[in-house]
Amino acid sequence: MFVRLGLAAVVAASISSAAMARDYVSIAGSSTVLPFSTIVAEAAGKRPGVKTPVVESGGSSVGKKGACTGIGTENIDIGNASSRMKVSELDVCAENNVEVTEIKVGYDGIVLASDRSGPELDVTREQLWLALAANVPNAEGTAFVPNFYTKWNEIDASLPNIAIRVLGPPTTSGTRASWEEMVNEKGGCKQNAAAKAILKAEGKSAKTCRPLRTDGGYVEAGEQDNLIVQKLQEDNSSFGVFGFSYLDQNSDVLQAAKVGGVAPTFEDIAAGDYPVSRSLFFYIKKAHVGVVPGIQEYAREWTKHWGEDGILAESGMIPMGEDERAVYADAIENLPTLTADMLD
């Protein structure tokens, strides 16, 4: 019978037999994508016959796992993510017989920000790695040891004479995963001469350098980036890690560190000049389309607002170019299944 009905019909049957069938789109995931997704959801909800989708946070891993976990209204329909799905994460979809479509919506810069009354900072990715990595080269440059730096100026005399204290997201966050890849791996281990020599001698890859310190230099501050913004205003010697949109929304009270001499501005992120930039995504659970009402309507709503002059750009999201927007607008209509070879 299942073969005859097809997957969508089976899903529809299970939903219709549920005690409480869901008639709205359920979305969860990245705190960075959250404000943009909320804007789109509210716009979609103003259209006739479409209930406003419910958007929740939880981190990119929650969004990607939720998109791949099970079929039925007890599961979300769309997962938001500020880091792209990995093959290992897509394997969860395969294990659960779930197909997803990947939609890129724009770009974002990850910023290191502080209260405007605090010291200004201009650092390289290598220096950020030395400040925040769990393990760094010893004084002789012969082995990795637990991070012994306690002040910024111990890394370089040009940096402030203040304690290293950075508030940032937990391990469930795509922002953190992107930071660990772009700053710790590519900026630290691939740029630091001692680290490269140690890795070569030990036969290890640069991914070894990704973990962040847990001794208080880096403080997990949860998935709510607004709380980090509040804490920075209470302590002007601390820094916080979050997406560009939160800096943009709080530019009256926050300042951003330069990374490699480049400030995280809308223009420099869009041009690819800011070193810590990444793509933003959401993942559609295909079996729910046409069963849970409003999924494609919500996805199509993005295309009305993601251009250079759209409300999402006004809210801090860096828009894709016209060609990329066309590719993903087509994906929203045709829902291609994401496969492992597409992630290579």
Tab-separated table of C-alpha atoms in Angstrom:
chain	number	residue	atom	x	y	z
A	1	MET	CA	0.000	0.000	0.000
A	2	PHE	CA	2.840	2.377	0.851
A	3	VAL	CA	4.362	1.898	-2.574
A	4	ARG	CA	1.025	2.609	-4.243
A	5	LEU	CA	0.341	5.774	-2.247
A	6	GLY	CA	3.815	7.236	-2.443
A	7	LEU	CA	5.716	8.968	0.348
A	8	ALA	CA	3.734	12.221	0.327
A	9	ALA	CA	0.437	10.335	0.580
A	10	VAL	CA	1.752	8.261	3.475
A	11	VAL	CA	2.827	11.436	5.259
A	12	ALA	CA	-0.560	13.019	4.592
A	13	ALA	CA	-2.312	9.959	5.969
A	14	SER	CA	-0.227	9.966	9.134
A	15	ILE	CA	-0.833	13.674	9.660
A	16	SER	CA	-4.571	13.455	9.075
A	17	SER	CA	-4.834	10.647	11.615
A	18	ALA	CA	-2.905	12.571	14.256
A	19	ALA	CA	-4.808	13.974	17.206
A	20	MET	CA	-3.493	17.461	16.496
A	21	ALA	CA	-2.638	17.976	12.838
A	22	ARG	CA	-0.280	20.933	12.305
A	23	ASP	CA	-1.430	23.588	9.841
A	24	TYR	CA	1.580	25.921	10.031
A	25	VAL	CA	5.221	25.681	8.993
A	26	SER	CA	7.658	24.775	11.788
A	27	ILE	CA	11.221	26.110	11.485
A	28	ALA	CA	14.208	25.888	13.859
A	29	GLY	CA	17.973	26.252	13.851
A	30	SER	CA	20.656	28.914	13.508
A	31	SER	CA	20.456	31.987	15.738
A	32	THR	CA	22.166	33.927	12.928
A	33	VAL	CA	19.474	33.014	10.398
A	34	LEU	CA	16.733	33.471	13.016
A	35	PRO	CA	16.093	37.228	12.571
A	36	PHE	CA	15.994	36.939	8.768
A	37	SER	CA	13.779	33.875	8.882
A	38	THR	CA	11.430	35.683	11.270
A	39	ILE	CA	11.154	38.643	8.895
A	40	VAL	CA	10.261	36.326	6.013
A	41	ALA	CA	7.826	34.329	8.136
A	42	GLU	CA	5.977	37.470	9.185
A	43	ALA	CA	5.776	38.642	5.573
A	44	ALA	CA	4.507	35.232	4.440
A	45	GLY	CA	1.873	35.247	7.182
A	46	LYS	CA	0.357	38.428	5.770
A	47	ARG	CA	-0.589	36.659	2.565
A	48	PRO	CA	-4.114	35.226	2.234
A	49	GLY	CA	-4.456	31.611	3.287
A	50	VAL	CA	-0.963	31.337	4.826
A	51	LYS	CA	-0.512	31.009	8.577
A	52	THR	CA	2.577	32.712	9.962
A	53	PRO	CA	5.344	30.083	10.260
A	54	VAL	CA	6.749	29.484	13.739
A	55	VAL	CA	10.513	30.135	13.855
A	56	GLU	CA	12.690	28.964	16.742
A	57	SER	CA	16.406	29.048	17.458
A	58	GLY	CA	18.583	26.257	18.859
A	59	GLY	CA	21.676	26.408	16.667
A	60	SER	CA	22.615	25.176	13.208
A	61	SER	CA	23.120	21.599	14.366
A	62	VAL	CA	19.527	21.608	15.653
A	63	GLY	CA	18.324	22.916	12.281
A	64	LYS	CA	20.222	20.384	10.195
A	65	LYS	CA	19.481	17.462	12.474
A	66	GLY	CA	15.817	18.486	12.677
A	67	ALA	CA	15.550	18.628	8.896
A	68	CYS	CA	16.909	15.085	8.710
A	69	THR	CA	15.071	13.533	11.655
A	70	GLY	CA	11.862	11.753	10.820
A	71	ILE	CA	8.719	12.550	8.867
A	72	GLY	CA	5.522	13.758	10.508
A	73	THR	CA	4.256	16.860	12.287
A	74	GLU	CA	6.191	16.141	15.474
A	75	ASN	CA	9.268	17.136	13.439
A	76	ILE	CA	10.190	20.505	11.927
A	77	ASP	CA	9.640	21.230	8.249
A	78	ILE	CA	12.632	23.500	7.651
A	79	GLY	CA	16.032	23.707	9.353
A	80	ASN	CA	18.032	26.956	9.385
A	81	ALA	CA	21.841	26.823	9.331
A	82	SER	CA	24.756	29.234	9.230
A	83	SER	CA	27.126	26.415	8.262
A	84	ARG	CA	26.585	24.130	5.318
A	85	MET	CA	25.435	20.569	5.877
A	86	LYS	CA	28.281	18.064	6.026
A	87	VAL	CA	28.193	14.640	4.420
A	88	SER	CA	28.066	13.082	7.908
A	89	GLU	CA	24.995	15.217	8.699
A	90	LEU	CA	23.346	14.267	5.410
A	91	ASP	CA	23.933	10.627	6.342
A	92	VAL	CA	21.390	11.154	9.143
A	93	CYS	CA	18.845	12.020	6.453
A	94	ALA	CA	19.627	8.783	4.626
A	95	GLU	CA	19.323	6.762	7.831
A	96	ASN	CA	15.854	8.242	8.391
A	97	ASN	CA	14.742	7.988	4.734
A	98	VAL	CA	14.422	11.772	4.569
A	99	GLU	CA	15.221	13.869	1.505
A	100	VAL	CA	16.042	17.563	1.828
A	101	THR	CA	16.525	20.479	-0.520
A	102	GLU	CA	19.301	22.969	0.235
A	103	ILE	CA	18.550	26.670	-0.205
A	104	LYS	CA	21.272	29.280	0.177
A	105	VAL	CA	19.798	32.661	1.102
A	106	GLY	CA	22.755	35.030	1.488
A	107	TYR	CA	26.012	35.706	3.272
A	108	ASP	CA	27.105	36.854	6.700
A	109	GLY	CA	30.281	37.936	8.421
A	110	ILE	CA	31.239	36.641	11.855
A	111	VAL	CA	32.349	39.574	13.981
A	112	LEU	CA	34.385	40.047	17.135
A	113	ALA	CA	32.683	42.969	18.844
A	114	SER	CA	32.938	44.934	22.081
A	115	ASP	CA	31.291	47.844	23.824
A	116	ARG	CA	32.096	51.195	22.218
A	117	SER	CA	33.770	52.313	25.430
A	118	GLY	CA	36.234	49.427	25.272
A	119	PRO	CA	39.593	49.172	23.484
A	120	GLU	CA	39.751	48.921	19.718
A	121	LEU	CA	41.207	45.744	18.296
A	122	ASP	CA	42.908	44.905	14.995
A	123	VAL	CA	43.969	41.272	14.905
A	124	THR	CA	44.941	38.613	12.414
A	125	ARG	CA	43.231	35.237	12.272
A	126	GLU	CA	46.490	33.720	13.511
A	127	GLN	CA	46.429	35.965	16.587
A	128	LEU	CA	42.780	35.112	17.230
A	129	TRP	CA	43.673	31.443	17.103
A	130	LEU	CA	46.489	31.937	19.596
A	131	ALA	CA	44.079	33.781	21.888
A	132	LEU	CA	41.218	31.287	21.764
A	133	ALA	CA	42.493	27.850	20.757
A	134	ALA	CA	42.444	25.005	23.253
A	135	ASN	CA	46.052	24.145	22.398
A	136	VAL	CA	48.870	26.286	20.992
A	137	PRO	CA	52.566	25.761	20.241
A	138	ASN	CA	54.872	25.873	23.265
A	139	ALA	CA	57.547	28.566	23.580
A	140	GLU	CA	60.029	26.386	21.692
A	141	GLY	CA	57.541	25.669	18.895
A	142	THR	CA	58.056	21.921	19.252
A	143	ALA	CA	54.713	20.693	20.605
A	144	PHE	CA	51.146	21.711	21.315
A	145	VAL	CA	50.335	22.562	24.918
A	146	PRO	CA	47.206	23.880	26.670
A	147	ASN	CA	46.722	27.568	25.860
A	148	PHE	CA	48.851	29.626	28.252
A	149	TYR	CA	48.023	33.112	26.961
A	150	THR	CA	46.054	35.151	29.499
A	151	LYS	CA	46.300	38.670	28.004
A	152	TRP	CA	46.052	39.930	24.435
A	153	ASN	CA	49.416	41.733	24.584
A	154	GLU	CA	51.171	38.468	25.452
A	155	ILE	CA	50.426	37.393	21.875
A	156	ASP	CA	51.589	40.679	20.352
A	157	ALA	CA	52.725	43.855	22.111
A	158	SER	CA	50.501	45.944	19.829
A	159	LEU	CA	47.378	44.339	21.281
A	160	PRO	CA	45.621	45.644	24.429
A	161	ASN	CA	46.949	44.868	27.903
A	162	ILE	CA	43.696	43.249	29.013
A	163	ALA	CA	42.615	39.720	29.863
A	164	ILE	CA	41.479	37.477	27.025
A	165	ARG	CA	37.749	36.964	27.550
A	166	VAL	CA	35.527	36.242	24.560
A	167	LEU	CA	31.854	35.359	24.809
A	168	GLY	CA	30.553	33.152	22.035
A	169	PRO	CA	28.183	30.404	20.938
A	170	PRO	CA	28.163	26.754	22.083
A	171	THR	CA	29.079	23.661	20.097
A	172	THR	CA	25.573	23.404	18.602
A	173	SER	CA	26.101	26.678	16.742
A	174	GLY	CA	26.955	27.021	13.065
A	175	THR	CA	28.628	30.322	13.896
A	176	ARG	CA	31.031	28.495	16.183
A	177	ALA	CA	31.662	25.750	13.615
A	178	SER	CA	32.417	28.378	10.971
A	179	TRP	CA	34.697	30.295	13.352
A	180	GLU	CA	36.621	27.132	14.227
A	181	GLU	CA	37.125	26.361	10.545
A	182	MET	CA	37.911	29.845	9.213
A	183	VAL	CA	39.881	31.205	12.175
A	184	ASN	CA	41.364	28.251	14.044
A	185	GLU	CA	42.027	25.851	11.194
A	186	LYS	CA	42.605	28.064	8.160
A	187	GLY	CA	43.812	31.156	9.980
A	188	GLY	CA	45.770	29.518	12.776
A	189	CYS	CA	47.221	26.149	11.920
A	190	LYS	CA	47.607	26.926	8.233
A	191	GLN	CA	49.328	30.274	8.865
A	192	ASN	CA	51.385	29.651	12.006
A	193	ALA	CA	54.829	28.286	11.124
A	194	ALA	CA	55.318	26.407	14.386
A	195	ALA	CA	51.871	24.807	14.174
A	196	LYS	CA	52.469	23.655	10.601
A	197	ALA	CA	55.798	22.085	11.604
A	198	ILE	CA	54.266	20.292	14.588
A	199	LEU	CA	51.375	18.950	12.536
A	200	LYS	CA	53.751	17.691	9.852
A	201	ALA	CA	55.937	15.956	12.433
A	202	GLU	CA	52.909	14.352	14.103
A	203	GLY	CA	51.184	13.460	10.846
A	204	LYS	CA	48.014	15.342	11.788
A	205	SER	CA	45.708	17.629	9.809
A	206	ALA	CA	44.936	21.273	10.520
A	207	LYS	CA	41.507	20.222	11.820
A	208	THR	CA	43.370	19.342	15.020
A	209	CYS	CA	43.520	23.071	15.718
A	210	ARG	CA	39.759	23.697	15.686
A	211	PRO	CA	38.783	23.226	19.371
A	212	LEU	CA	38.341	26.365	21.484
A	213	ARG	CA	39.757	26.768	24.964
A	214	THR	CA	37.582	25.955	27.992
A	215	ASP	CA	39.571	27.664	30.751
A	216	GLY	CA	37.641	30.946	30.730
A	217	GLY	CA	39.358	32.670	27.808
A	218	TYR	CA	36.423	31.606	25.665
A	219	VAL	CA	33.045	31.526	27.409
A	220	GLU	CA	30.047	29.700	25.987
A	221	ALA	CA	27.228	32.243	26.256
A	222	GLY	CA	24.355	30.304	24.694
A	223	GLU	CA	22.493	30.543	21.402
A	224	GLN	CA	20.837	33.899	22.070
A	225	ASP	CA	23.179	36.447	20.498
A	226	ASN	CA	21.209	39.337	22.000
A	227	LEU	CA	22.314	38.153	25.449
A	228	ILE	CA	25.961	38.416	24.364
A	229	VAL	CA	25.286	41.987	23.226
A	230	GLN	CA	23.873	42.802	26.676
A	231	LYS	CA	26.828	41.235	28.482
A	232	LEU	CA	29.317	43.245	26.409
A	233	GLN	CA	27.647	46.441	27.583
A	234	GLU	CA	28.143	45.283	31.173
A	235	ASP	CA	31.857	44.509	30.676
A	236	ASN	CA	33.713	46.728	28.199
A	237	SER	CA	36.900	44.640	28.379
A	238	SER	CA	35.208	41.540	26.946
A	239	PHE	CA	34.546	40.670	23.315
A	240	GLY	CA	31.718	38.726	21.729
A	241	VAL	CA	31.417	36.515	18.651
A	242	PHE	CA	28.212	36.638	16.569
A	243	GLY	CA	26.822	37.374	13.119
A	244	PHE	CA	27.143	40.746	11.391
A	245	SER	CA	23.415	41.489	11.642
A	246	TYR	CA	23.635	41.761	15.435
A	247	LEU	CA	26.469	44.254	15.089
A	248	ASP	CA	24.480	46.158	12.494
A	249	GLN	CA	21.428	46.294	14.749
A	250	ASN	CA	23.485	47.461	17.734
A	251	SER	CA	26.013	49.760	16.054
A	252	ASP	CA	25.091	52.553	18.486
A	253	VAL	CA	26.558	50.609	21.421
A	254	LEU	CA	29.014	48.156	19.825
A	255	GLN	CA	32.212	48.379	17.807
A	256	ALA	CA	33.795	45.613	15.753
A	257	ALA	CA	37.390	44.476	15.710
A	258	LYS	CA	39.211	44.571	12.407
A	259	VAL	CA	40.489	41.203	11.200
A	260	GLY	CA	43.626	41.471	9.113
A	261	GLY	CA	43.062	45.228	8.895
A	262	VAL	CA	39.569	44.807	7.400
A	263	ALA	CA	36.440	45.915	9.256
A	264	PRO	CA	33.280	43.804	8.908
A	265	THR	CA	31.286	46.203	6.770
A	266	PHE	CA	28.420	45.315	4.449
A	267	GLU	CA	30.574	46.200	1.440
A	268	ASP	CA	33.691	44.260	2.484
A	269	ILE	CA	31.738	41.140	3.422
A	270	ALA	CA	29.851	41.243	0.120
A	271	ALA	CA	33.128	41.685	-1.782
A	272	GLY	CA	34.735	38.764	0.056
A	273	ASP	CA	37.439	40.995	1.556
A	274	TYR	CA	36.499	40.375	5.193
A	275	PRO	CA	38.306	37.150	6.212
A	276	VAL	CA	35.579	35.631	8.420
A	277	SER	CA	32.532	35.343	6.155
A	278	ARG	CA	30.175	32.428	5.479
A	279	SER	CA	26.985	31.412	3.670
A	280	LEU	CA	23.513	31.112	5.211
A	281	PHE	CA	21.127	28.250	4.393
A	282	PHE	CA	17.884	26.537	5.128
A	283	TYR	CA	16.964	22.917	4.444
A	284	ILE	CA	13.470	21.882	3.355
A	285	LYS	CA	12.114	18.451	4.335
A	286	LYS	CA	10.700	17.452	0.949
A	287	ALA	CA	8.137	14.935	2.200
A	288	HIS	CA	6.339	17.687	4.126
A	289	VAL	CA	5.876	19.910	1.058
A	290	GLY	CA	2.282	19.786	-0.108
A	291	VAL	CA	1.235	18.147	3.150
A	292	VAL	CA	2.005	20.787	5.761
A	293	PRO	CA	0.513	23.942	4.202
A	294	GLY	CA	2.671	26.951	3.425
A	295	ILE	CA	6.178	25.472	3.093
A	296	GLN	CA	6.831	26.500	-0.500
A	297	GLU	CA	4.935	29.763	0.021
A	298	TYR	CA	7.331	30.580	2.850
A	299	ALA	CA	10.360	29.617	0.743
A	300	ARG	CA	9.125	31.718	-2.168
A	301	GLU	CA	8.730	34.676	0.180
A	302	TRP	CA	12.525	34.757	0.576
A	303	THR	CA	12.919	35.532	-3.111
A	304	LYS	CA	10.856	38.702	-2.693
A	305	HIS	CA	13.186	40.135	-0.048
A	306	TRP	CA	16.733	38.777	-0.571
A	307	GLY	CA	17.956	41.271	-3.208
A	308	GLU	CA	20.253	44.268	-2.789
A	309	ASP	CA	17.340	46.586	-2.005
A	310	GLY	CA	15.292	44.098	0.022
A	311	ILE	CA	14.359	44.247	3.672
A	312	LEU	CA	16.797	41.435	4.513
A	313	ALA	CA	19.769	43.491	3.293
A	314	GLU	CA	18.436	46.412	5.315
A	315	SER	CA	18.477	44.101	8.341
A	316	GLY	CA	22.115	43.094	7.873
A	317	MET	CA	22.087	40.061	5.579
A	318	ILE	CA	24.582	40.233	2.713
A	319	PRO	CA	22.731	39.407	-0.529
A	320	MET	CA	23.816	36.866	-3.120
A	321	GLY	CA	24.498	37.963	-6.664
A	322	GLU	CA	21.728	37.831	-9.240
A	323	ASP	CA	22.937	34.552	-10.772
A	324	GLU	CA	23.023	32.761	-7.419
A	325	ARG	CA	19.608	34.088	-6.497
A	326	ALA	CA	18.267	32.640	-9.746
A	327	VAL	CA	19.777	29.221	-8.981
A	328	TYR	CA	18.171	29.002	-5.568
A	329	ALA	CA	14.859	30.481	-6.702
A	330	ASP	CA	14.723	27.599	-9.183
A	331	ALA	CA	15.579	25.138	-6.382
A	332	ILE	CA	12.640	26.455	-4.350
A	333	GLU	CA	10.326	25.605	-7.247
A	334	ASN	CA	11.812	22.242	-8.254
A	335	LEU	CA	13.095	20.983	-4.875
A	336	PRO	CA	16.192	19.029	-5.999
A	337	THR	CA	17.301	16.423	-3.481
A	338	LEU	CA	20.603	17.231	-1.761
A	339	THR	CA	23.153	14.461	-2.323
A	340	ALA	CA	26.625	13.846	-0.942
A	341	ASP	CA	28.347	14.604	-4.242
A	342	MET	CA	26.793	18.093	-4.193
A	343	LEU	CA	28.621	18.774	-0.918
A	344	ASP	CA	32.128	17.975	-2.200
